[in-house]
Amino acid sequence: MTAEAATRVVNADSTAISEAATCLARGGLVAFPTETVYGLGADATDGPAVARLYAAKGRPAFNPLIAHVADLEAARALAMFDKNADRLAAAFWPGPLTLVLPKALGCPVADLATAGLDSVAVRIPAHPVALAILKAFGRPVVAPSANRSGHVSPTHASHVVADLAGLIDLVVDGGSTAVGLESTIVACLGAPTLLRPGGLAREAIEDLLGTNLGVAPETSDDPLAPGMLPSHYAPRATLRLGAQDVQPGEALLAFGPTLPPGAARATAMLSLSRSGDLVEAAANLFSHLRAMDILGATSIAVMPIPSAGLGEAINDRLQRAAAPR
Ligand code: TXA
Ligand code: MG
């Protein structure tokens, strides 16, 4: 939507639930209550919708997002559960626990929403409104806290409106959220590890598993800047950023309608956006980097990307992918 368009605020009744599902299906942005904080939802399988979500939050960083689902069957379509994950899900879902798990084969979550990682964060929220929207929509919904970047997480619909009015399509008002803290995040990618303390106490998790949780090096609101993760996706190929031409042997990652000199000899070519649209470019970024590997590119000339709007985060991720390793 455009910045001038109105944001509708509706009471969480059955009409609002179906309006939310319809809006998500059209690629819209819908804020809704969970038991922890209000989330800003987008269709997790719709890359451009996810890109617009980052843009609405402001200062977009492409931190990986939590995919919310209505039930365990839907969660298993996204991720692979080991024994610990099975036990945690059985004990604490629906509830304020997010599990970071290896992506399942054919996981439909857009690459942008997982920041190109091979893992995905999954949660079944324990809020009747959230669950009703997820059931009505029938696909996973990515939802960061529904605040502008750098602001505190919203626990009331009025907080969402204060931060995001005019930037999102719909706010489903379900009153105050009960927990008021974001979910606890545990990675089950090996020994279970606490990535973010939150609404579910660490002791409850450790008691259930009968073991202490490992702790990630940093614990803050965004504990693992995805670019810092050792597993963060970087292509095998080397990247040459801001390229004004294509050198022999290079593949081309293009942007915009005009191709640079030498484009015809590129060993492979993909465009982030032929029209120069940063939302489209963001949605394509991680999947195109992956595709370059599949195409066998060994060095990639990347055309300059403007730094406005989502361009800042796109350039940040490209710089990380280009860093020596
Ligand atoms: O309670 C909550 O969790 C709320 C409600 C709306 O569900 N959501 C929320 O989302 O707090 P957000 O985007 O503010 O925080 C998600 C956190 C980020 O710190 C992100 O780095 C981490 O989850 N995360 C997501 N996917 C990850 C992954 N694959 N590996 C490591 N961390 C991940
Ligand atoms: Mg947040």
Short mmCIF file of C-alpha atoms and ligand atoms in Angstrom, two decimals, residues 57 144-145 147 153 182 196 221-222, ligand 2:
data_model
loop_
_atom_site.label_atom_id
_atom_site.label_comp_id
_atom_site.label_asym_id
_atom_site.label_seq_id
_atom_site.Cartn_x
_atom_site.Cartn_y
_atom_site.Cartn_z
CA LYS A 57 9.04 -1.62 9.96
CA PRO A 144 7.83 -9.59 13.70
CA SER A 145 6.65 -7.40 16.55
CA ASN A 147 6.51 -1.69 15.90
CA SER A 153 7.18 -4.09 21.09
CA GLU A 182 8.32 -11.65 23.05
CA ARG A 196 16.46 -15.13 23.15
CA ASP A 221 16.27 -8.16 21.22
CA ASP A 222 17.88 -9.39 18.05
MG MG B 2 11.01 -7.22 17.63
#
